[in-house]
Amino acid sequence: MYWDPMPAVAASAGLPIVDHPEAGRPLGPPEEYLRGRWEERDWRNVPGPFYGARTDSCWVGREVAPRHVVYEDEFGSEIVYRQPGNAGEVHRLLTAAWNDPFRAYAADGDTHWTLPLVSEWWAGRARLTAWIDAVQRQWSVSARADERENAAGLKDFADYVAGGLEGQLRAYGFWLDNRRPPQPHDTLPDLHL
């Protein structure tokens, strides 16, 4: 089922930063640090409200949101590979966004994604899974501990694409068309073009 994270985003100012040297310091208003631009988002971000768009390469996002963030292999930018499913996960993802000195995360995906765009993204998943597989294989045997750790995140990403993501995207597509979560009697849209 789809859960709308935006009320948790709106209520996040003042929550303490987690799992960071400045833990306890409060998050500011989201509009101060969620400034990523849709046209600059990384194509590997999973459809949903949150995405990374030319973030920094400091590799901090997985430290606070390991079930939601992985790093790409060209610049080290952060990718949102799993949208949050509860307020605690939103808090962790917002802490990752707050840590980005480029302020290049965003949470305005709902204003841009449409069911046809989600279907198009899903139809291109072979490119995504090929990228995940290649980088995961390379980094899983890296001499660098941070690359090996990211390889574990990429494995989780691959598992999510293989099982679970399609249902989440179908529920998100329903949300986009109806602006309400699907109920048990609702038919979810098909993602196949």
CSV table of N, CA and C in Angstrom, one decimal, residues 31-192:
chain,number,residue,atom,x,y,z
A,31,GLU,N,12.1,23.2,3.4
A,31,GLU,CA,12.3,24.1,2.2
A,31,GLU,C,13.7,24.7,2.2
A,32,GLU,N,14.4,24.7,3.4
A,32,GLU,CA,15.7,25.2,3.4
A,32,GLU,C,16.8,24.2,2.9
A,33,TYR,N,16.5,22.9,2.9
A,33,TYR,CA,17.5,21.9,2.4
A,33,TYR,C,16.9,21.0,1.3
A,34,LEU,N,15.6,20.9,1.1
A,34,LEU,CA,15.1,20.1,0.0
A,34,LEU,C,14.9,21.0,-1.3
A,35,ARG,N,16.1,21.2,-1.9
A,35,ARG,CA,16.1,22.1,-3.1
A,35,ARG,C,16.5,21.5,-4.4
A,36,GLY,N,16.5,20.2,-4.4
A,36,GLY,CA,16.8,19.5,-5.7
A,36,GLY,C,15.9,19.8,-6.8
A,37,ARG,N,16.4,19.8,-8.0
A,37,ARG,CA,15.5,20.2,-9.1
A,37,ARG,C,15.2,19.0,-9.9
A,38,TRP,N,13.9,18.8,-10.3
A,38,TRP,CA,13.4,17.7,-11.0
A,38,TRP,C,14.2,17.4,-12.2
A,39,GLU,N,14.5,18.4,-13.0
A,39,GLU,CA,15.2,18.2,-14.3
A,39,GLU,C,16.7,17.7,-14.1
A,40,GLU,N,17.2,17.7,-12.8
A,40,GLU,CA,18.5,17.3,-12.5
A,40,GLU,C,18.5,15.9,-11.7
A,41,ARG,N,17.3,15.3,-11.5
A,41,ARG,CA,17.3,14.1,-10.7
A,41,ARG,C,18.0,13.0,-11.5
A,42,ASP,N,18.5,12.1,-10.7
A,42,ASP,CA,19.2,10.9,-11.2
A,42,ASP,C,18.2,9.9,-11.7
A,43,TRP,N,18.4,9.4,-12.9
A,43,TRP,CA,17.4,8.5,-13.5
A,43,TRP,C,17.2,7.2,-12.7
A,44,ARG,N,18.1,6.9,-11.8
A,44,ARG,CA,18.0,5.7,-11.0
A,44,ARG,C,17.1,5.8,-9.7
A,45,ASN,N,16.7,7.1,-9.4
A,45,ASN,CA,15.8,7.3,-8.3
A,45,ASN,C,14.5,6.5,-8.5
A,46,VAL,N,14.0,5.8,-7.5
A,46,VAL,CA,12.7,5.1,-7.7
A,46,VAL,C,11.6,6.2,-7.6
A,47,PRO,N,10.6,6.1,-8.5
A,47,PRO,CA,9.5,7.0,-8.5
A,47,PRO,C,8.9,7.2,-7.1
A,48,GLY,N,8.6,8.4,-6.8
A,48,GLY,CA,7.9,8.8,-5.5
A,48,GLY,C,8.3,10.2,-5.2
A,49,PRO,N,7.9,10.7,-4.0
A,49,PRO,CA,8.1,12.1,-3.7
A,49,PRO,C,9.6,12.5,-3.6
A,50,PHE,N,10.4,11.6,-3.0
A,50,PHE,CA,11.8,11.9,-2.8
A,50,PHE,C,12.7,11.5,-3.9
A,51,TYR,N,13.7,12.3,-4.1
A,51,TYR,CA,14.8,11.9,-5.1
A,51,TYR,C,16.0,12.8,-4.8
A,52,GLY,N,17.1,12.3,-5.3
A,52,GLY,CA,18.4,13.0,-5.3
A,52,GLY,C,18.7,13.5,-6.7
A,53,ALA,N,19.2,14.8,-6.7
A,53,ALA,CA,19.4,15.5,-8.0
A,53,ALA,C,20.8,16.1,-7.9
A,54,ARG,N,21.8,15.4,-8.3
A,54,ARG,CA,23.2,16.0,-8.3
A,54,ARG,C,23.6,16.3,-6.8
A,55,THR,N,23.4,15.3,-6.0
A,55,THR,CA,23.8,15.5,-4.6
A,55,THR,C,25.4,15.5,-4.5
A,56,ASP,N,25.8,15.7,-3.3
A,56,ASP,CA,27.3,15.7,-3.0
A,56,ASP,C,27.8,14.3,-3.2
A,57,SER,N,29.1,14.1,-3.0
A,57,SER,CA,29.8,12.8,-3.1
A,57,SER,C,30.4,12.4,-1.8
A,58,CYS,N,29.9,12.9,-0.7
A,58,CYS,CA,30.5,12.7,0.6
A,58,CYS,C,30.1,11.3,1.2
A,59,TRP,N,29.2,10.6,0.6
A,59,TRP,CA,28.7,9.3,1.1
A,59,TRP,C,28.3,9.3,2.5
A,60,VAL,N,27.3,10.1,2.8
A,60,VAL,CA,26.8,10.2,4.2
A,60,VAL,C,25.4,9.6,4.2
A,61,GLY,N,24.7,9.6,3.1
A,61,GLY,CA,23.2,9.2,3.1
A,61,GLY,C,23.0,7.8,3.7
A,62,ARG,N,23.9,6.9,3.3
A,62,ARG,CA,23.6,5.5,3.8
A,62,ARG,C,23.9,5.4,5.3
A,63,GLU,N,24.7,6.3,5.8
A,63,GLU,CA,25.0,6.2,7.3
A,63,GLU,C,23.7,6.4,8.1
A,64,VAL,N,22.8,7.2,7.6
A,64,VAL,CA,21.5,7.5,8.3
A,64,VAL,C,20.3,6.9,7.7
A,65,ALA,N,20.3,6.6,6.4
A,65,ALA,CA,19.2,6.0,5.7
A,65,ALA,C,19.6,4.9,4.8
A,66,PRO,N,20.2,3.8,5.4
A,66,PRO,CA,20.7,2.7,4.6
A,66,PRO,C,19.7,1.9,3.8
A,67,ARG,N,18.4,1.9,4.2
A,67,ARG,CA,17.4,1.2,3.5
A,67,ARG,C,16.7,2.1,2.5
A,68,HIS,N,17.2,3.3,2.2
A,68,HIS,CA,16.6,4.2,1.3
A,68,HIS,C,17.6,4.8,0.3
A,69,VAL,N,18.9,4.8,0.6
A,69,VAL,CA,19.9,5.5,-0.2
A,69,VAL,C,21.0,4.6,-0.6
A,70,VAL,N,21.4,4.7,-1.9
A,70,VAL,CA,22.7,4.1,-2.4
A,70,VAL,C,23.4,5.2,-3.2
A,71,TYR,N,24.7,4.9,-3.5
A,71,TYR,CA,25.5,5.8,-4.2
A,71,TYR,C,25.7,5.3,-5.7
A,72,GLU,N,25.7,6.3,-6.6
A,72,GLU,CA,26.0,5.9,-8.0
A,72,GLU,C,27.5,5.9,-8.2
A,73,ASP,N,28.0,5.3,-9.3
A,73,ASP,CA,29.4,5.0,-9.4
A,73,ASP,C,30.2,6.1,-10.2
A,74,GLU,N,29.5,7.1,-10.8
A,74,GLU,CA,30.3,8.0,-11.6
A,74,GLU,C,30.8,9.2,-10.7
A,75,PHE,N,29.8,9.8,-10.0
A,75,PHE,CA,30.2,11.0,-9.1
A,75,PHE,C,30.0,10.7,-7.6
A,76,GLY,N,29.4,9.5,-7.3
A,76,GLY,CA,29.2,9.2,-5.9
A,76,GLY,C,27.9,9.9,-5.4
A,77,SER,N,27.1,10.4,-6.2
A,77,SER,CA,25.8,11.0,-5.8
A,77,SER,C,24.9,10.1,-5.2
A,78,GLU,N,24.0,10.6,-4.4
A,78,GLU,CA,23.0,9.7,-3.6
A,78,GLU,C,21.7,9.6,-4.4
A,79,ILE,N,21.2,8.3,-4.4
A,79,ILE,CA,20.0,7.9,-5.1
A,79,ILE,C,19.0,7.4,-4.1
A,80,VAL,N,17.8,7.8,-4.2
A,80,VAL,CA,16.7,7.3,-3.3
A,80,VAL,C,16.2,6.0,-4.0
A,81,TYR,N,16.5,4.9,-3.4
A,81,TYR,CA,16.1,3.6,-4.1
A,81,TYR,C,14.8,3.0,-3.4
A,82,ARG,N,14.4,3.5,-2.3
A,82,ARG,CA,13.2,3.1,-1.6
A,82,ARG,C,12.6,4.3,-1.0
A,83,GLN,N,11.3,4.5,-1.3
A,83,GLN,CA,10.6,5.6,-0.7
A,83,GLN,C,10.2,5.3,0.8
A,84,PRO,N,10.1,6.2,1.7
A,84,PRO,CA,9.8,5.9,3.1
A,84,PRO,C,8.4,5.4,3.2
A,85,GLY,N,8.2,4.5,4.2
A,85,GLY,CA,6.9,4.0,4.5
A,85,GLY,C,6.3,4.3,5.8
A,86,ASN,N,7.0,5.1,6.6
A,86,ASN,CA,6.5,5.6,7.9
A,86,ASN,C,7.3,6.9,8.3
A,87,ALA,N,6.8,7.5,9.4
A,87,ALA,CA,7.4,8.8,9.8
A,87,ALA,C,8.9,8.6,10.2
A,88,GLY,N,9.2,7.5,10.8
A,88,GLY,CA,10.6,7.3,11.2
A,88,GLY,C,11.5,7.2,10.0
A,89,GLU,N,11.1,6.5,8.9
A,89,GLU,CA,11.9,6.5,7.7
A,89,GLU,C,12.0,7.8,7.0
A,90,VAL,N,10.9,8.6,7.1
A,90,VAL,CA,11.0,10.0,6.5
A,90,VAL,C,12.0,10.8,7.3
A,91,HIS,N,12.0,10.6,8.6
A,91,HIS,CA,13.0,11.4,9.5
A,91,HIS,C,14.4,11.0,9.1
A,92,ARG,N,14.7,9.7,8.8
A,92,ARG,CA,16.0,9.3,8.4
A,92,ARG,C,16.4,9.9,7.0
A,93,LEU,N,15.4,9.8,6.1
A,93,LEU,CA,15.7,10.3,4.8
A,93,LEU,C,15.9,11.8,4.8
A,94,LEU,N,15.2,12.5,5.6
A,94,LEU,CA,15.4,14.0,5.7
A,94,LEU,C,16.7,14.3,6.4
A,95,THR,N,17.1,13.5,7.3
A,95,THR,CA,18.5,13.7,7.9
A,95,THR,C,19.5,13.5,6.8
A,96,ALA,N,19.4,12.5,5.9
A,96,ALA,CA,20.3,12.3,4.8
A,96,ALA,C,20.3,13.6,3.9
A,97,ALA,N,19.1,14.1,3.6
A,97,ALA,CA,19.0,15.3,2.8
A,97,ALA,C,19.6,16.5,3.5
A,98,TRP,N,19.4,16.6,4.8
A,98,TRP,CA,20.0,17.7,5.5
A,98,TRP,C,21.5,17.7,5.5
A,99,ASN,N,22.1,16.5,5.4
A,99,ASN,CA,23.5,16.3,5.4
A,99,ASN,C,24.1,16.7,4.0
A,100,ASP,N,23.3,16.8,3.0
A,100,ASP,CA,23.9,17.1,1.7
A,100,ASP,C,24.2,18.6,1.5
A,101,PRO,N,25.5,18.9,1.4
A,101,PRO,CA,25.8,20.4,1.3
A,101,PRO,C,25.3,21.1,0.1
A,102,PHE,N,25.0,20.3,-1.0
A,102,PHE,CA,24.5,20.9,-2.2
A,102,PHE,C,23.0,21.1,-2.1
A,103,ARG,N,22.3,20.6,-1.0
A,103,ARG,CA,20.9,20.8,-0.9
A,103,ARG,C,20.1,20.3,-2.1
A,104,ALA,N,20.6,19.1,-2.6
A,104,ALA,CA,20.1,18.6,-3.9
A,104,ALA,C,19.1,17.4,-3.8
A,105,TYR,N,18.6,17.2,-2.6
A,105,TYR,CA,17.5,16.2,-2.4
A,105,TYR,C,16.2,17.0,-2.7
A,106,ALA,N,15.2,16.3,-3.0
A,106,ALA,CA,13.9,17.0,-3.1
A,106,ALA,C,12.8,16.1,-2.7
A,107,ALA,N,11.6,16.6,-2.4
A,107,ALA,CA,10.4,15.9,-2.0
A,107,ALA,C,9.2,16.3,-2.8
A,108,ASP,N,9.4,16.8,-4.0
A,108,ASP,CA,8.3,17.3,-4.8
A,108,ASP,C,7.9,16.4,-6.0
A,109,GLY,N,8.3,15.1,-5.9
A,109,GLY,CA,8.1,14.2,-7.0
A,109,GLY,C,6.6,14.0,-7.3
A,110,ASP,N,5.7,14.2,-6.3
A,110,ASP,CA,4.3,14.0,-6.6
A,110,ASP,C,3.8,15.1,-7.6
A,111,THR,N,4.4,16.2,-7.7
A,111,THR,CA,4.0,17.2,-8.6
A,111,THR,C,4.5,17.0,-10.0
A,112,HIS,N,5.4,16.0,-10.2
A,112,HIS,CA,6.0,15.7,-11.5
A,112,HIS,C,5.7,14.4,-12.0
A,113,TRP,N,5.7,13.3,-11.2
A,113,TRP,CA,5.4,12.0,-11.6
A,113,TRP,C,3.9,11.9,-12.1
A,114,THR,N,3.7,11.1,-13.1
A,114,THR,CA,2.4,10.7,-13.6
A,114,THR,C,2.4,9.2,-13.7
A,115,LEU,N,1.2,8.6,-13.8
A,115,LEU,CA,1.2,7.2,-14.1
A,115,LEU,C,1.9,6.8,-15.3
A,116,PRO,N,1.8,7.5,-16.5
A,116,PRO,CA,2.5,7.1,-17.6
A,116,PRO,C,4.1,7.3,-17.4
A,117,LEU,N,4.5,8.3,-16.7
A,117,LEU,CA,5.9,8.4,-16.4
A,117,LEU,C,6.4,7.3,-15.5
A,118,VAL,N,5.6,6.9,-14.5
A,118,VAL,CA,6.0,5.8,-13.7
A,118,VAL,C,6.1,4.5,-14.5
A,119,SER,N,5.1,4.3,-15.4
A,119,SER,CA,5.1,3.1,-16.3
A,119,SER,C,6.4,3.1,-17.2
A,120,GLU,N,6.7,4.2,-17.7
A,120,GLU,CA,7.9,4.4,-18.5
A,120,GLU,C,9.2,4.0,-17.7
A,121,TRP,N,9.3,4.5,-16.5
A,121,TRP,CA,10.4,4.2,-15.7
A,121,TRP,C,10.5,2.7,-15.4
A,122,TRP,N,9.4,2.1,-15.1
A,122,TRP,CA,9.3,0.7,-14.8
A,122,TRP,C,9.7,-0.1,-16.1
A,123,ALA,N,9.3,0.3,-17.2
A,123,ALA,CA,9.6,-0.4,-18.5
A,123,ALA,C,11.1,-0.4,-18.8
A,124,GLY,N,11.8,0.6,-18.2
A,124,GLY,CA,13.3,0.7,-18.4
A,124,GLY,C,14.1,0.1,-17.3
A,125,ARG,N,13.5,-0.7,-16.5
A,125,ARG,CA,14.2,-1.3,-15.4
A,125,ARG,C,15.3,-2.3,-15.8
A,126,ALA,N,15.3,-2.8,-17.0
A,126,ALA,CA,16.4,-3.7,-17.4
A,126,ALA,C,17.7,-2.9,-17.4
A,127,ARG,N,17.7,-1.6,-17.8
A,127,ARG,CA,18.9,-0.8,-17.8
A,127,ARG,C,19.3,-0.6,-16.3
A,128,LEU,N,18.3,-0.4,-15.4
A,128,LEU,CA,18.6,-0.2,-14.0
A,128,LEU,C,19.2,-1.4,-13.4
A,129,THR,N,18.6,-2.6,-13.7
A,129,THR,CA,19.1,-3.8,-13.0
A,129,THR,C,20.5,-4.2,-13.6
A,130,ALA,N,20.8,-3.9,-14.9
A,130,ALA,CA,22.1,-4.1,-15.4
A,130,ALA,C,23.1,-3.2,-14.7
A,131,TRP,N,22.8,-2.0,-14.5
A,131,TRP,CA,23.7,-1.0,-13.8
A,131,TRP,C,23.9,-1.5,-12.3
A,132,ILE,N,22.8,-1.9,-11.6
A,132,ILE,CA,23.0,-2.4,-10.3
A,132,ILE,C,23.9,-3.6,-10.2
A,133,ASP,N,23.7,-4.5,-11.1
A,133,ASP,CA,24.4,-5.8,-11.1
A,133,ASP,C,25.9,-5.5,-11.3
A,134,ALA,N,26.2,-4.7,-12.3
A,134,ALA,CA,27.6,-4.4,-12.7
A,134,ALA,C,28.4,-3.7,-11.5
A,135,VAL,N,27.7,-2.7,-10.9
A,135,VAL,CA,28.4,-2.0,-9.8
A,135,VAL,C,28.5,-2.8,-8.6
A,136,GLN,N,27.4,-3.5,-8.3
A,136,GLN,CA,27.4,-4.4,-7.1
A,136,GLN,C,28.5,-5.4,-7.2
A,137,ARG,N,28.6,-6.1,-8.3
A,137,ARG,CA,29.7,-7.1,-8.5
A,137,ARG,C,31.1,-6.5,-8.3
A,138,GLN,N,31.3,-5.3,-8.9
A,138,GLN,CA,32.6,-4.6,-8.8
A,138,GLN,C,32.9,-4.2,-7.3
A,139,TRP,N,31.9,-3.6,-6.7
A,139,TRP,CA,32.2,-3.0,-5.4
A,139,TRP,C,32.1,-4.0,-4.3
A,140,SER,N,31.5,-5.2,-4.5
A,140,SER,CA,31.4,-6.2,-3.4
A,140,SER,C,32.8,-6.8,-3.1
A,141,VAL,N,33.7,-6.7,-4.1
A,141,VAL,CA,35.1,-7.2,-3.8
A,141,VAL,C,36.1,-6.0,-3.7
A,142,SER,N,35.6,-4.8,-3.6
A,142,SER,CA,36.5,-3.7,-3.5
A,142,SER,C,37.4,-3.7,-2.2
A,143,ALA,N,38.5,-3.1,-2.3
A,143,ALA,CA,39.4,-3.0,-1.1
A,143,ALA,C,38.8,-1.9,-0.1
A,144,ARG,N,37.9,-1.1,-0.6
A,144,ARG,CA,37.4,0.0,0.2
A,144,ARG,C,36.1,-0.5,0.9
A,145,ALA,N,36.1,-0.3,2.2
A,145,ALA,CA,35.0,-0.8,3.1
A,145,ALA,C,33.7,-0.1,2.7
A,146,ASP,N,33.8,1.2,2.3
A,146,ASP,CA,32.6,2.0,2.0
A,146,ASP,C,32.0,1.5,0.7
A,147,GLU,N,32.8,1.1,-0.3
A,147,GLU,CA,32.2,0.5,-1.5
A,147,GLU,C,31.6,-0.8,-1.3
A,148,ARG,N,32.2,-1.6,-0.4
A,148,ARG,CA,31.6,-2.9,-0.1
A,148,ARG,C,30.3,-2.7,0.6
A,149,GLU,N,30.2,-1.7,1.5
A,149,GLU,CA,28.9,-1.5,2.2
A,149,GLU,C,27.9,-1.0,1.2
A,150,ASN,N,28.3,-0.1,0.3
A,150,ASN,CA,27.3,0.3,-0.7
A,150,ASN,C,26.9,-0.9,-1.6
A,151,ALA,N,27.8,-1.8,-1.9
A,151,ALA,CA,27.4,-3.0,-2.6
A,151,ALA,C,26.3,-3.8,-1.9
A,152,ALA,N,26.3,-3.8,-0.6
A,152,ALA,CA,25.2,-4.4,0.1
A,152,ALA,C,23.9,-3.7,-0.1
A,153,GLY,N,23.9,-2.3,-0.1
A,153,GLY,CA,22.8,-1.5,-0.5
A,153,GLY,C,22.3,-1.8,-1.9
A,154,LEU,N,23.2,-1.9,-2.8
A,154,LEU,CA,22.8,-2.2,-4.2
A,154,LEU,C,22.2,-3.6,-4.3
A,155,LYS,N,22.6,-4.6,-3.5
A,155,LYS,CA,22.0,-5.9,-3.5
A,155,LYS,C,20.6,-5.8,-3.0
A,156,ASP,N,20.4,-5.0,-1.9
A,156,ASP,CA,19.0,-4.7,-1.4
A,156,ASP,C,18.1,-4.1,-2.5
A,157,PHE,N,18.7,-3.1,-3.2
A,157,PHE,CA,18.0,-2.4,-4.3
A,157,PHE,C,17.6,-3.5,-5.4
A,158,ALA,N,18.5,-4.3,-5.8
A,158,ALA,CA,18.2,-5.3,-6.8
A,158,ALA,C,17.1,-6.3,-6.3
A,159,ASP,N,17.2,-6.7,-5.0
A,159,ASP,CA,16.1,-7.5,-4.5
A,159,ASP,C,14.8,-6.8,-4.5
A,160,TYR,N,14.8,-5.5,-4.2
A,160,TYR,CA,13.5,-4.7,-4.2
A,160,TYR,C,12.9,-4.6,-5.6
A,161,VAL,N,13.8,-4.4,-6.6
A,161,VAL,CA,13.3,-4.3,-8.0
A,161,VAL,C,12.7,-5.7,-8.4
A,162,ALA,N,13.3,-6.8,-8.0
A,162,ALA,CA,12.9,-8.1,-8.3
A,162,ALA,C,11.6,-8.5,-7.6
A,163,GLY,N,11.4,-8.0,-6.4
A,163,GLY,CA,10.2,-8.4,-5.7
A,163,GLY,C,9.7,-7.3,-4.7
A,164,GLY,N,8.6,-6.7,-5.0
A,164,GLY,CA,8.1,-5.7,-4.1
A,164,GLY,C,7.9,-4.3,-4.7
A,165,LEU,N,8.9,-3.9,-5.5
A,165,LEU,CA,8.8,-2.6,-6.1
A,165,LEU,C,7.6,-2.4,-7.0
A,166,GLU,N,7.3,-3.4,-7.8
A,166,GLU,CA,6.2,-3.2,-8.8
A,166,GLU,C,4.9,-2.9,-8.1
A,167,GLY,N,4.7,-3.7,-7.0
A,167,GLY,CA,3.4,-3.4,-6.2
A,167,GLY,C,3.4,-2.0,-5.6
A,168,GLN,N,4.6,-1.6,-5.1
A,168,GLN,CA,4.6,-0.2,-4.6
A,168,GLN,C,4.4,0.8,-5.6
A,169,LEU,N,4.9,0.6,-6.8
A,169,LEU,CA,4.7,1.6,-7.9
A,169,LEU,C,3.3,1.6,-8.4
A,170,ARG,N,2.7,0.4,-8.4
A,170,ARG,CA,1.2,0.4,-8.8
A,170,ARG,C,0.4,1.1,-7.8
A,171,ALA,N,0.7,1.0,-6.5
A,171,ALA,CA,0.0,1.7,-5.4
A,171,ALA,C,0.3,3.2,-5.6
A,172,TYR,N,1.5,3.6,-5.9
A,172,TYR,CA,1.9,5.0,-6.1
A,172,TYR,C,1.1,5.6,-7.3
A,173,GLY,N,1.0,4.8,-8.4
A,173,GLY,CA,0.3,5.2,-9.5
A,173,GLY,C,-1.2,5.5,-9.2
A,174,PHE,N,-1.7,4.6,-8.4
A,174,PHE,CA,-3.1,4.9,-7.9
A,174,PHE,C,-3.2,6.2,-7.1
A,175,TRP,N,-2.2,6.4,-6.3
A,175,TRP,CA,-2.2,7.6,-5.5
A,175,TRP,C,-2.1,8.9,-6.4
A,176,LEU,N,-1.2,8.8,-7.4
A,176,LEU,CA,-1.1,9.9,-8.3
A,176,LEU,C,-2.4,10.2,-9.1
A,177,ASP,N,-3.1,9.2,-9.4
A,177,ASP,CA,-4.4,9.4,-10.2
A,177,ASP,C,-5.5,9.8,-9.3
A,178,ASN,N,-5.5,9.4,-8.0
A,178,ASN,CA,-6.7,9.6,-7.1
A,178,ASN,C,-6.4,10.4,-5.9
A,179,ARG,N,-5.1,10.7,-5.6
A,179,ARG,CA,-4.7,11.5,-4.4
A,179,ARG,C,-5.3,10.9,-3.1
A,180,ARG,N,-5.4,9.6,-3.1
A,180,ARG,CA,-5.7,8.9,-1.9
A,180,ARG,C,-5.1,7.5,-2.0
A,181,PRO,N,-4.8,6.9,-0.8
A,181,PRO,CA,-4.3,5.5,-0.9
A,181,PRO,C,-5.3,4.5,-1.4
A,182,PRO,N,-4.9,3.5,-2.1
A,182,PRO,CA,-5.9,2.5,-2.5
A,182,PRO,C,-6.5,1.7,-1.3
A,183,GLN,N,-7.7,1.4,-1.5
A,183,GLN,CA,-8.5,0.5,-0.5
A,183,GLN,C,-8.5,-0.9,-1.0
A,184,PRO,N,-8.8,-1.8,-0.2
A,184,PRO,CA,-8.8,-3.2,-0.6
A,184,PRO,C,-9.6,-3.5,-1.8
A,185,HIS,N,-10.7,-2.8,-2.0
A,185,HIS,CA,-11.6,-3.0,-3.2
A,185,HIS,C,-11.2,-2.3,-4.4
A,186,ASP,N,-10.2,-1.5,-4.4
A,186,ASP,CA,-9.7,-0.7,-5.5
A,186,ASP,C,-8.8,-1.6,-6.4
A,187,THR,N,-8.9,-1.3,-7.7
A,187,THR,CA,-8.0,-2.0,-8.7
A,187,THR,C,-6.8,-1.1,-8.9
A,188,LEU,N,-5.6,-1.7,-8.7
A,188,LEU,CA,-4.4,-0.9,-9.0
A,188,LEU,C,-4.1,-0.9,-10.4
A,189,PRO,N,-3.5,0.2,-10.9
A,189,PRO,CA,-3.2,0.3,-12.3
A,189,PRO,C,-2.1,-0.6,-12.7
A,190,ASP,N,-2.1,-1.0,-14.0
A,190,ASP,CA,-1.1,-1.8,-14.6
A,190,ASP,C,0.1,-0.9,-15.0
A,191,LEU,N,1.3,-1.3,-14.8
A,191,LEU,CA,2.4,-0.5,-15.2
A,191,LEU,C,3.0,-0.9,-16.6
A,192,HIS,N,2.4,-1.9,-17.2
A,192,HIS,CA,2.9,-2.3,-18.5
A,192,HIS,C,2.3,-1.5,-19.6
